[in-house]
Tab-separated table of C-alpha atoms in Angstrom:
chain	number	residue	atom	x	y	z
A	1	MET	CA	20.006	-75.243	15.851
A	2	LYS	CA	19.649	-73.572	12.551
A	3	SER	CA	21.849	-76.073	10.781
A	4	TRP	CA	19.634	-78.804	12.030
A	5	ILE	CA	16.408	-76.902	11.029
A	6	ARG	CA	17.867	-76.458	7.436
A	7	PHE	CA	18.815	-80.113	7.272
A	8	PHE	CA	15.158	-81.388	8.095
A	9	ALA	CA	13.741	-78.868	5.836
A	10	LEU	CA	15.616	-80.027	2.857
A	11	PHE	CA	15.546	-83.769	3.840
A	12	PRO	CA	12.037	-84.421	2.287
A	13	LEU	CA	12.975	-82.556	-0.858
A	14	LEU	CA	16.188	-84.671	-1.198
A	15	ILE	CA	14.388	-87.890	-0.464
A	16	SER	CA	11.880	-87.041	-3.084
A	17	VAL	CA	14.466	-86.610	-5.665
A	18	LEU	CA	16.061	-89.900	-4.812
A	19	VAL	CA	12.934	-91.970	-4.578
A	20	PRO	CA	12.085	-93.507	-8.019
A	21	THR	CA	8.782	-92.758	-9.472
A	22	THR	CA	6.589	-95.331	-11.333
A	23	GLY	CA	3.511	-94.735	-13.105
A	24	TRP	CA	1.419	-91.566	-12.556
A	25	ALA	CA	3.255	-88.327	-11.512
A	26	GLU	CA	2.346	-84.588	-11.378
A	27	PHE	CA	5.124	-81.914	-11.261
A	28	ARG	CA	4.895	-78.223	-11.192
A	29	VAL	CA	7.429	-75.299	-10.759
A	30	ALA	CA	6.208	-71.808	-10.595
A	31	PRO	CA	8.803	-68.974	-9.953
A	32	SER	CA	8.018	-65.347	-9.319
A	33	LEU	CA	9.677	-61.908	-8.541
A	34	LEU	CA	7.935	-59.064	-6.504
A	35	VAL	CA	9.728	-55.705	-6.640
A	36	GLY	CA	7.990	-52.852	-4.459
A	37	GLU	CA	8.412	-49.595	-3.015
A	38	GLU	CA	6.643	-48.100	-0.124
A	39	TYR	CA	6.477	-44.873	2.081
A	40	ASN	CA	5.928	-45.607	5.744
A	41	ASP	CA	5.360	-42.596	8.202
A	42	ASN	CA	5.931	-44.342	11.388
A	43	ILE	CA	8.038	-47.479	11.040
A	44	TYR	CA	8.449	-48.044	14.891
A	45	LEU	CA	4.629	-47.221	15.683
A	46	ASP	CA	5.729	-44.540	18.153
A	47	ALA	CA	3.152	-42.053	19.819
A	48	GLU	CA	5.517	-39.020	19.210
A	49	ASP	CA	8.538	-38.278	17.179
A	50	GLU	CA	7.536	-40.714	14.367
A	51	GLU	CA	10.255	-42.121	12.192
A	52	SER	CA	9.366	-42.229	8.348
A	53	ASP	CA	11.283	-43.977	5.765
A	54	PHE	CA	11.059	-45.207	2.194
A	55	ILE	CA	11.438	-49.014	2.034
A	56	THR	CA	12.441	-51.152	-0.979
A	57	THR	CA	11.331	-54.671	-1.182
A	58	ILE	CA	12.688	-57.383	-3.461
A	59	ASN	CA	11.214	-60.936	-3.139
A	60	PRO	CA	12.169	-63.793	-5.405
A	61	SER	CA	10.115	-66.964	-4.645
A	62	LEU	CA	9.420	-70.428	-5.914
A	63	ASN	CA	6.547	-72.717	-5.635
A	64	PHE	CA	7.434	-76.499	-6.106
A	65	TYR	CA	4.782	-79.265	-6.240
A	66	TRP	CA	5.400	-82.904	-6.901
A	67	SER	CA	2.995	-85.748	-6.443
A	68	THR	CA	3.428	-89.496	-7.086
A	69	ARG	CA	1.942	-92.671	-5.561
A	70	LEU	CA	4.928	-92.490	-2.971
A	71	VAL	CA	4.992	-88.841	-1.974
A	72	ASP	CA	3.143	-85.479	-2.130
A	73	LEU	CA	5.404	-82.606	-1.768
A	74	ASN	CA	4.712	-78.784	-1.752
A	75	LEU	CA	7.288	-76.179	-1.029
A	76	ASP	CA	6.778	-72.257	-0.999
A	77	TRP	CA	10.187	-70.607	-0.747
A	78	GLY	CA	11.171	-67.222	-0.942
A	79	LEU	CA	13.827	-64.348	-0.143
A	80	ARG	CA	12.318	-61.123	1.132
A	81	PHE	CA	14.964	-58.461	1.217
A	82	ARG	CA	13.905	-55.047	2.661
A	83	TYR	CA	16.117	-51.867	2.388
A	84	TYR	CA	15.516	-48.752	4.317
A	85	LEU	CA	16.612	-45.520	2.879
A	86	LYS	CA	17.151	-43.672	6.176
A	87	ASN	CA	17.329	-46.496	8.614
A	88	SER	CA	19.767	-48.731	7.158
A	89	GLU	CA	20.463	-50.691	10.459
A	90	GLU	CA	17.035	-52.128	9.790
A	91	ASN	CA	17.880	-53.671	6.260
A	92	GLU	CA	16.989	-57.244	5.961
A	93	ASP	CA	19.654	-58.269	3.430
A	94	SER	CA	21.101	-61.538	4.731
A	95	LEU	CA	19.894	-64.977	3.877
A	96	ASP	CA	18.856	-65.739	7.388
A	97	GLN	CA	16.786	-62.487	7.836
A	98	ALA	CA	15.175	-62.562	4.239
A	99	GLN	CA	14.189	-66.327	4.236
A	100	ARG	CA	10.673	-67.329	4.217
A	101	ALA	CA	9.555	-70.787	3.633
A	102	ARG	CA	6.768	-73.472	4.060
A	103	LEU	CA	7.357	-77.174	3.172
A	104	ASP	CA	4.637	-79.764	3.447
A	105	ALA	CA	5.561	-83.453	2.616
A	106	ARG	CA	3.652	-86.816	2.947
A	107	PHE	CA	5.225	-90.143	2.361
A	108	ASN	CA	3.126	-93.159	1.735
A	109	LEU	CA	5.639	-95.580	3.132
A	110	MET	CA	3.289	-98.632	3.151
A	111	HIS	CA	0.261	-98.405	0.903
A	112	GLU	CA	-2.605	-96.868	3.000
A	113	VAL	CA	-1.069	-98.176	6.184
A	114	LEU	CA	2.112	-96.305	7.238
A	115	PHE	CA	2.607	-92.759	6.547
A	116	LEU	CA	5.139	-89.976	7.266
A	117	ASP	CA	4.195	-86.267	7.356
A	118	ILE	CA	6.774	-83.570	7.489
A	119	SER	CA	6.442	-79.789	7.654
A	120	ASP	CA	8.767	-77.098	8.203
A	121	THR	CA	7.797	-73.274	8.377
A	122	TYR	CA	9.923	-70.297	8.542
A	123	GLU	CA	7.969	-67.222	8.955
A	124	ARG	CA	7.711	-63.888	10.975
A	125	VAL	CA	5.338	-63.979	13.921
A	126	THR	CA	3.908	-61.626	16.477
A	127	ILE	CA	5.761	-61.848	19.967
A	128	ASP	CA	3.012	-60.635	22.263
A	129	GLU	CA	-0.671	-59.798	21.043
A	130	SER	CA	-0.956	-57.195	23.716
A	131	GLU	CA	1.846	-55.108	22.340
A	132	LYS	CA	2.113	-52.835	19.417
A	133	GLY	CA	0.976	-54.085	16.029
A	134	ALA	CA	-0.337	-52.898	12.623
A	135	ILE	CA	-1.272	-54.129	9.177
A	136	GLY	CA	1.778	-53.917	6.919
A	137	ASN	CA	4.296	-53.347	9.853
A	138	ASP	CA	7.463	-55.496	9.626
A	139	LEU	CA	9.555	-54.361	12.544
A	140	VAL	CA	7.627	-53.882	15.710
A	141	ASN	CA	6.749	-56.720	18.173
A	142	LEU	CA	7.647	-59.371	15.495
A	143	THR	CA	10.292	-62.079	15.291
A	144	ASP	CA	11.416	-64.887	12.814
A	145	SER	CA	10.247	-68.333	13.780
A	146	ASN	CA	10.915	-71.759	12.568
A	147	THR	CA	8.737	-74.725	13.368
A	148	LEU	CA	9.721	-78.242	12.384
A	149	ARG	CA	7.177	-81.013	12.714
A	150	ILE	CA	7.830	-84.833	12.024
A	151	ASN	CA	4.716	-87.062	12.278
A	152	PRO	CA	4.973	-90.768	11.318
A	153	TYR	CA	1.532	-92.629	11.787
A	154	LEU	CA	0.028	-95.957	11.340
A	155	GLN	CA	-3.490	-96.263	10.192
A	156	LEU	CA	-5.403	-99.449	10.286
A	157	GLN	CA	-9.007	-100.299	9.534
A	158	PRO	CA	-9.747	-103.718	11.444
A	159	TRP	CA	-13.398	-103.432	10.612
A	160	ARG	CA	-15.272	-101.703	7.882
A	161	THR	CA	-16.685	-99.019	10.195
A	162	VAL	CA	-13.621	-98.695	12.613
A	163	ILE	CA	-10.351	-96.773	11.812
A	164	THR	CA	-7.472	-96.819	14.403
A	165	ARG	CA	-4.545	-94.394	14.104
A	166	LEU	CA	-1.284	-94.323	16.082
A	167	ASP	CA	0.738	-91.150	15.877
A	168	TYR	CA	4.175	-89.922	17.140
A	169	ILE	CA	4.828	-86.165	16.634
A	170	TYR	CA	8.121	-84.421	17.323
A	171	GLU	CA	7.993	-80.576	17.150
A	172	ASN	CA	10.898	-78.297	17.420
A	173	VAL	CA	10.254	-74.511	17.629
A	174	TRP	CA	12.753	-71.855	17.469
A	175	TYR	CA	12.576	-67.952	17.697
A	176	ASP	CA	15.017	-65.445	16.665
A	177	ASP	CA	14.145	-62.856	19.518
A	178	PRO	CA	15.789	-63.947	22.791
A	179	GLU	CA	12.423	-63.497	24.607
A	180	GLY	CA	10.889	-66.387	22.456
A	181	ILE	CA	10.585	-69.867	24.235
A	182	ASP	CA	12.445	-72.193	21.989
A	183	SER	CA	11.033	-75.875	22.767
A	184	ASN	CA	11.070	-79.486	21.779
A	185	THR	CA	7.761	-81.301	22.163
A	186	HIS	CA	7.288	-85.302	21.822
A	187	THR	CA	3.572	-86.468	21.639
A	188	ALA	CA	2.452	-90.090	21.247
A	189	SER	CA	-1.561	-90.563	20.511
A	190	LEU	CA	-4.074	-93.212	19.674
A	191	THR	CA	-7.370	-92.428	18.145
A	192	VAL	CA	-10.147	-94.905	17.357
A	193	SER	CA	-12.938	-93.657	15.089
A	194	LYS	CA	-16.203	-95.494	14.405
A	195	GLU	CA	-19.004	-94.814	11.952
A	196	LEU	CA	-22.146	-95.091	14.119
A	197	THR	CA	-24.483	-94.370	11.356
A	198	GLY	CA	-24.502	-93.168	7.845
A	199	LYS	CA	-24.392	-89.549	9.210
A	200	MET	CA	-22.527	-89.987	12.479
A	201	THR	CA	-19.060	-90.653	13.436
A	202	GLY	CA	-17.556	-91.082	16.964
A	203	ARG	CA	-13.918	-90.788	18.094
A	204	ILE	CA	-11.990	-91.391	21.230
A	205	THR	CA	-8.365	-90.191	21.358
A	206	GLY	CA	-5.731	-90.588	24.162
A	207	SER	CA	-2.322	-88.934	24.145
A	208	HIS	CA	0.936	-88.259	26.160
A	209	THR	CA	3.012	-85.259	25.632
A	210	ILE	CA	6.459	-84.268	26.924
A	211	TYR	CA	7.133	-80.469	26.665
A	212	ARG	CA	10.655	-79.174	27.342
A	213	PRO	CA	11.378	-75.409	26.883
A	214	LYS	CA	14.959	-74.293	26.404
A	215	SER	CA	16.286	-71.660	28.824
A	216	ARG	CA	16.432	-68.180	27.336
A	217	GLU	CA	19.292	-65.894	27.433
A	218	GLU	CA	18.781	-62.320	28.748
A	219	ARG	CA	15.988	-63.141	31.032
A	220	TYR	CA	15.602	-61.705	34.490
A	221	ILE	CA	14.421	-64.880	36.147
A	222	ASP	CA	15.750	-68.149	34.577
A	223	ASP	CA	13.597	-70.150	36.938
A	224	ILE	CA	10.551	-69.082	35.106
A	225	ASP	CA	11.585	-70.986	32.019
A	226	ASP	CA	12.466	-74.142	34.011
A	227	ALA	CA	9.090	-74.105	35.781
A	228	GLN	CA	7.276	-74.605	32.416
A	229	ASP	CA	8.680	-78.129	31.869
A	230	TYR	CA	5.724	-80.448	31.945
A	231	ASP	CA	4.237	-83.895	31.014
A	232	ARG	CA	0.675	-83.969	29.955
A	233	ASN	CA	-1.956	-86.649	29.438
A	234	ASP	CA	-5.096	-85.984	27.328
A	235	ALA	CA	-8.280	-87.958	26.829
A	236	THR	CA	-10.970	-86.842	24.333
A	237	VAL	CA	-14.247	-87.914	22.937
A	238	GLY	CA	-15.729	-86.503	19.990
A	239	LEU	CA	-18.706	-86.822	17.674
A	240	THR	CA	-19.262	-85.492	14.068
A	241	TYR	CA	-23.034	-85.427	12.755
A	242	ARG	CA	-23.566	-84.611	9.045
A	243	VAL	CA	-27.247	-83.438	9.469
A	244	THR	CA	-27.663	-82.850	5.897
A	245	GLU	CA	-25.573	-82.578	2.790
A	246	ARG	CA	-24.901	-78.851	3.566
A	247	LEU	CA	-24.836	-78.893	7.549
A	248	THR	CA	-22.231	-80.473	9.631
A	249	LEU	CA	-21.932	-80.399	13.462
A	250	ASP	CA	-18.851	-81.476	15.344
A	251	GLY	CA	-18.403	-81.645	19.075
A	252	HIS	CA	-15.829	-82.804	21.595
A	253	TYR	CA	-15.012	-82.800	25.244
A	254	GLY	CA	-11.849	-83.763	26.958
A	255	LYS	CA	-9.619	-83.597	30.095
A	256	ALA	CA	-5.964	-82.546	30.273
A	257	TRP	CA	-3.855	-83.554	33.277
A	258	ILE	CA	-0.560	-81.266	33.266
A	259	GLU	CA	2.134	-82.392	35.638
A	260	TYR	CA	4.913	-79.532	35.985
A	261	LYS	CA	8.348	-80.963	36.632
A	262	ASN	CA	9.511	-78.127	38.701
A	263	VAL	CA	6.288	-76.956	40.522
A	264	ASP	CA	8.192	-75.308	43.429
A	265	ASP	CA	9.662	-72.536	41.072
A	266	PRO	CA	8.093	-69.277	41.209
A	267	ILE	CA	5.861	-67.497	38.554
A	268	LEU	CA	5.020	-63.775	38.215
A	269	GLY	CA	2.216	-62.783	40.355
A	270	SER	CA	0.281	-59.666	41.524
A	271	GLY	CA	2.129	-58.633	44.732
A	272	GLY	CA	5.293	-56.693	45.350
A	273	GLY	CA	7.075	-54.210	42.959
A	274	GLY	CA	10.578	-53.442	41.800
A	275	ASP	CA	12.203	-52.420	38.369
A	276	LEU	CA	11.550	-55.461	36.198
A	277	SER	CA	13.802	-54.273	33.354
A	278	ASN	CA	16.788	-54.443	35.840
A	279	GLY	CA	15.918	-57.805	37.316
A	280	ASP	CA	14.756	-56.202	40.738
A	281	ILE	CA	12.079	-58.794	41.684
A	282	THR	CA	10.821	-58.771	45.199
A	283	VAL	CA	9.732	-61.952	46.899
A	284	ASP	CA	6.152	-60.646	47.134
A	285	SER	CA	5.941	-60.573	43.412
A	286	LEU	CA	6.332	-64.245	43.018
A	287	ASN	CA	3.626	-67.048	43.404
A	288	ASP	CA	3.962	-70.840	43.383
A	289	PHE	CA	1.726	-72.969	41.139
A	290	ASP	CA	1.024	-76.678	41.021
A	291	ASP	CA	-0.170	-79.418	38.644
A	292	GLN	CA	-3.310	-78.522	36.719
A	293	ASP	CA	-6.558	-80.334	35.456
A	294	LEU	CA	-8.272	-78.765	32.527
A	295	ASP	CA	-11.594	-79.252	30.875
A	296	LEU	CA	-11.213	-78.770	27.284
A	297	TRP	CA	-14.301	-78.749	24.855
A	298	GLY	CA	-15.855	-77.337	21.802
A	299	ILE	CA	-18.849	-77.324	19.488
A	300	ASN	CA	-18.678	-76.096	15.877
A	301	ALA	CA	-21.061	-75.956	12.959
A	302	ARG	CA	-20.604	-75.280	9.274
A	303	TYR	CA	-23.326	-74.681	6.670
A	304	GLN	CA	-22.774	-74.661	2.915
A	305	LEU	CA	-25.524	-72.528	1.741
A	306	THR	CA	-24.656	-72.688	-1.938
A	307	GLU	CA	-21.461	-73.570	-3.766
A	308	GLU	CA	-20.233	-70.016	-3.336
A	309	VAL	CA	-21.490	-69.227	0.070
A	310	SER	CA	-20.731	-70.842	3.475
A	311	PHE	CA	-20.848	-69.708	6.971
A	312	GLY	CA	-20.270	-71.288	10.432
A	313	GLY	CA	-18.663	-70.795	13.930
A	314	GLY	CA	-18.251	-72.393	17.194
A	315	TYR	CA	-17.238	-72.180	20.989
A	316	ASN	CA	-14.080	-73.845	21.998
A	317	VAL	CA	-12.046	-74.056	25.076
A	318	THR	CA	-8.367	-75.134	24.296
A	319	THR	CA	-4.693	-74.644	25.075
A	320	ASP	CA	-1.875	-73.059	23.091
A	321	HIS	CA	1.726	-71.932	23.631
A	322	THR	CA	2.531	-68.147	23.351
A	323	VAL	CA	5.788	-67.042	21.846
A	324	SER	CA	7.274	-65.592	25.031
A	325	GLU	CA	5.026	-66.187	27.880
A	326	GLY	CA	4.315	-69.926	28.061
A	327	MET	CA	1.075	-71.860	27.855
A	328	ILE	CA	-2.428	-70.211	27.817
A	329	LYS	CA	-6.042	-71.639	28.073
A	330	THR	CA	-8.098	-70.181	25.547
A	331	GLU	CA	-11.893	-69.810	25.685
A	332	GLY	CA	-13.937	-68.100	22.943
A	333	VAL	CA	-16.395	-67.928	20.220
A	334	ASP	CA	-15.809	-67.475	16.601
A	335	ALA	CA	-17.856	-67.096	13.425
A	336	PHE	CA	-17.289	-66.706	9.749
A	337	LEU	CA	-19.120	-66.014	6.499
A	338	GLN	CA	-17.420	-66.701	3.063
A	339	TYR	CA	-18.469	-65.832	-0.369
A	340	ALA	CA	-16.318	-66.827	-3.242
A	341	ARG	CA	-17.326	-66.508	-6.972
A	342	ARG	CA	-16.071	-63.660	-9.113
A	343	ASN	CA	-16.060	-61.515	-6.182
A	344	ARG	CA	-14.479	-62.899	-3.066
A	345	ILE	CA	-15.743	-61.736	0.580
A	346	ALA	CA	-14.558	-63.162	3.870
A	347	LEU	CA	-16.037	-61.963	7.178
A	348	ARG	CA	-14.624	-63.271	10.521
A	349	ALA	CA	-15.445	-62.287	14.112
A	350	HIS	CA	-14.190	-63.522	17.418
A	351	ALA	CA	-14.262	-62.980	21.283
A	352	THR	CA	-11.748	-64.914	23.506
A	353	THR	CA	-10.366	-64.863	26.802
A	354	ASP	CA	-6.636	-66.017	27.265
A	355	ASP	CA	-5.659	-67.292	30.792
A	356	TYR	CA	-2.038	-67.617	31.308
A	357	LEU	CA	-1.468	-70.948	33.111
A	358	THR	CA	1.941	-69.938	34.587
A	359	GLN	CA	1.340	-66.293	35.218
A	360	ASP	CA	-1.241	-64.179	36.957
A	361	ARG	CA	-2.210	-62.628	33.584
A	362	GLU	CA	-5.423	-62.727	31.575
A	363	ASP	CA	-6.156	-61.055	28.113
A	364	ASP	CA	-9.638	-60.555	26.747
A	365	SER	CA	-10.271	-59.322	23.167
A	366	TRP	CA	-12.964	-59.157	20.688
A	367	GLY	CA	-12.937	-58.098	16.971
A	368	MET	CA	-13.748	-58.685	13.388
A	369	GLU	CA	-11.969	-58.626	10.073
A	370	LEU	CA	-13.305	-58.171	6.524
A	371	ASP	CA	-11.341	-58.842	3.322
A	372	GLY	CA	-11.923	-59.608	-0.182
A	373	ASP	CA	-11.580	-58.403	-3.778
A	374	ILE	CA	-13.859	-56.965	-6.480
A	375	PRO	CA	-12.715	-57.404	-10.024
A	376	TRP	CA	-14.078	-54.736	-12.320
A	377	THR	CA	-12.848	-56.397	-15.628
A	378	ASN	CA	-11.016	-59.591	-16.415
A	379	ARG	CA	-7.658	-57.616	-15.863
A	380	MET	CA	-8.503	-54.914	-13.318
A	381	GLY	CA	-9.764	-55.006	-9.618
A	382	PHE	CA	-9.874	-53.747	-6.169
A	383	ASP	CA	-8.849	-55.601	-3.114
A	384	TYR	CA	-9.347	-54.486	0.541
A	385	GLN	CA	-8.965	-55.475	4.308
A	386	LEU	CA	-10.750	-53.890	7.311
A	387	ALA	CA	-9.884	-54.917	10.912
A	388	TYR	CA	-10.902	-53.925	14.341
A	389	THR	CA	-9.847	-55.271	17.715
A	390	ASP	CA	-10.943	-54.270	21.270
A	391	TYR	CA	-8.301	-55.620	23.787
A	392	ASP	CA	-8.303	-55.533	27.477
A	393	ASN	CA	-4.829	-56.850	29.070
A	394	LYS	CA	-4.798	-57.542	32.837
A	395	ASP	CA	-1.204	-57.978	33.940
A	396	PRO	CA	-0.256	-57.074	37.498
A	397	ILE	CA	3.450	-56.859	36.614
A	398	GLU	CA	3.492	-54.918	33.489
A	399	GLY	CA	0.400	-52.947	34.077
A	400	ASP	CA	-3.243	-53.146	32.755
A	401	GLU	CA	-3.894	-51.780	29.380
A	402	GLN	CA	-7.188	-51.431	27.187
A	403	TYR	CA	-6.885	-50.429	23.516
A	404	LYS	CA	-8.926	-50.264	20.378
A	405	ARG	CA	-7.058	-51.030	17.090
A	406	TYR	CA	-8.256	-50.118	13.787
A	407	GLY	CA	-6.741	-51.223	10.448
A	408	LEU	CA	-7.562	-50.357	6.875
A	409	ARG	CA	-5.761	-51.509	3.614
A	410	PHE	CA	-6.950	-51.278	0.027
A	411	GLY	CA	-5.272	-51.573	-3.290
A	412	LEU	CA	-5.964	-51.400	-7.134
A	413	TYR	CA	-4.467	-54.064	-9.312
A	414	ARG	CA	-4.098	-54.764	-13.022
A	415	ASP	CA	-2.982	-58.096	-14.535
A	416	MET	CA	-0.532	-57.829	-17.360
A	417	LYS	CA	1.411	-60.481	-19.407
A	418	LEU	CA	4.377	-60.108	-17.227
A	419	GLY	CA	2.363	-60.578	-13.993
A	420	ARG	CA	0.252	-58.200	-11.596
A	421	PHE	CA	0.713	-54.476	-10.792
A	422	ARG	CA	-0.621	-53.147	-7.465
A	423	ILE	CA	-0.857	-49.747	-5.836
A	424	GLY	CA	-2.426	-49.145	-2.429
A	425	TYR	CA	-2.628	-47.402	0.894
A	426	THR	CA	-2.634	-48.767	4.433
A	427	TYR	CA	-3.953	-46.940	7.475
A	428	ASN	CA	-3.577	-48.123	11.145
A	429	LYS	CA	-4.607	-46.422	14.516
A	430	ASN	CA	-4.342	-47.563	18.006
A	431	VAL	CA	-6.182	-45.835	20.948
A	432	SER	CA	-4.936	-46.980	24.237
A	433	ASP	CA	-5.751	-45.947	27.996
A	434	GLU	CA	-2.078	-46.126	28.875
A	435	ASP	CA	-0.137	-42.893	29.456
A	436	ASP	CA	2.657	-41.509	31.244
A	437	ASP	CA	0.557	-40.556	34.107
A	438	THR	CA	-0.533	-44.056	35.055
A	439	ASN	CA	0.915	-45.822	37.986
A	440	ASN	CA	1.337	-49.117	35.832
A	441	ILE	CA	4.740	-50.473	35.474
A	442	VAL	CA	5.840	-49.832	31.973
A	443	TYR	CA	9.180	-50.639	30.443
A	444	ASP	CA	9.451	-47.940	27.701
A	445	GLY	CA	7.377	-45.239	29.577
A	446	ASP	CA	5.476	-44.317	26.382
A	447	ASN	CA	1.892	-44.211	25.855
A	448	ASN	CA	0.608	-46.436	23.083
A	449	ASP	CA	-1.525	-44.011	20.953
A	450	TYR	CA	-0.207	-44.166	17.443
A	451	THR	CA	-1.321	-43.815	13.836
A	452	ASN	CA	0.500	-45.216	10.837
A	453	ASN	CA	0.112	-44.481	7.017
A	454	ILE	CA	1.765	-46.580	4.302
A	455	VAL	CA	1.538	-45.914	0.531
A	456	TYR	CA	2.937	-48.754	-1.603
A	457	VAL	CA	3.385	-49.770	-5.236
A	458	GLU	CA	4.612	-53.229	-6.360
A	459	MET	CA	4.932	-55.520	-9.396
A	460	ARG	CA	4.895	-59.174	-9.228
A	461	PHE	CA	6.429	-60.818	-12.234
A	462	THR	CA	5.435	-64.570	-12.946
A	463	PHE	CA	7.392	-66.856	-15.069
């Protein structure tokens, strides 16, 4: 699997090198090196018996950009080596462990008609949002992931105000953690857009999706993986209205028809009991499920108050795939405020409900995040991040949990001829209602109240 991922990740780069360039071209290469040291007083985010450590980070990276009439290619690639002074078993010192990359390539195969988009992202992602997590934590509830996306599409304009687009999308998702659901997805879609007035554009989209997860090792019920195979049809209508030069409204409504290929297989439900970690599942703890029809819609607005200030938000009902628990239907509202001039400020807020379509589970959360930077001089400044999340997990198998999570990060920086020097501090706190006296079924038996302090210093060299 990894060999194929690497092949496709390098394929656009190799093609770009071999394709002859004529006329205009733009080329940039920007190498850099980050060296950092941090003290972390709770690397495993434990409630008791916290394990502290000194961690050294070495992160060489390269940004490669090339643009011609035939191809636009942007590659961010790096190796992030991590060395733990006391817990050397956690060292990330191999190429597989340290790799982080994002490749975006667009090929103009037939001038303004036939295109090919290829992206490949290798990154670390959160396994389950309801589990432990913290700003600056690199170990707990995280796994390496690679997502390869290949998208050839044909775009035609039969009339001046009408654009048709035919897409095929292949997506391959891989996770390093055995709990992650590796999958292949094939999607074909057709979109017709029409300019109704000078300010209003309508669109109609139809698509067919084939989703095939791969059975995971070390699972207590393999049938749960097989049951998530589905074929899906979507139909959506949308409208974009540019009210003024500064205000844009966008709305859409659609239906999704999901046909599961193994609808008689069980999913986790609310009855029964047993020791899940040992695979002891009773018949009463399983439910059947059937094909699903979903209403998916949304309305969003964006207002550009000035060149530096914008704000907006929306309400959306959509679907997504979690790392380890299958597909979810997400319903929620979000809002943002951005200011970007000499100082940068970004404020985001959300309130969402995640309904797990193949499990008897629901997650509710709301929160906000504020981040930005304040330069004092042309070379010195201060950056910060504040985050708060209120989370309510309703899971009859692993047990319900409510928690409040706080995060704070700030740092001082100074720009020098060789690059940027930073020193900073991170604080995390999780307050949970889960403890050892609850009747909930919890694998580790621990409560989830924890704090985490990180002090760090780093230097990024740019060449």
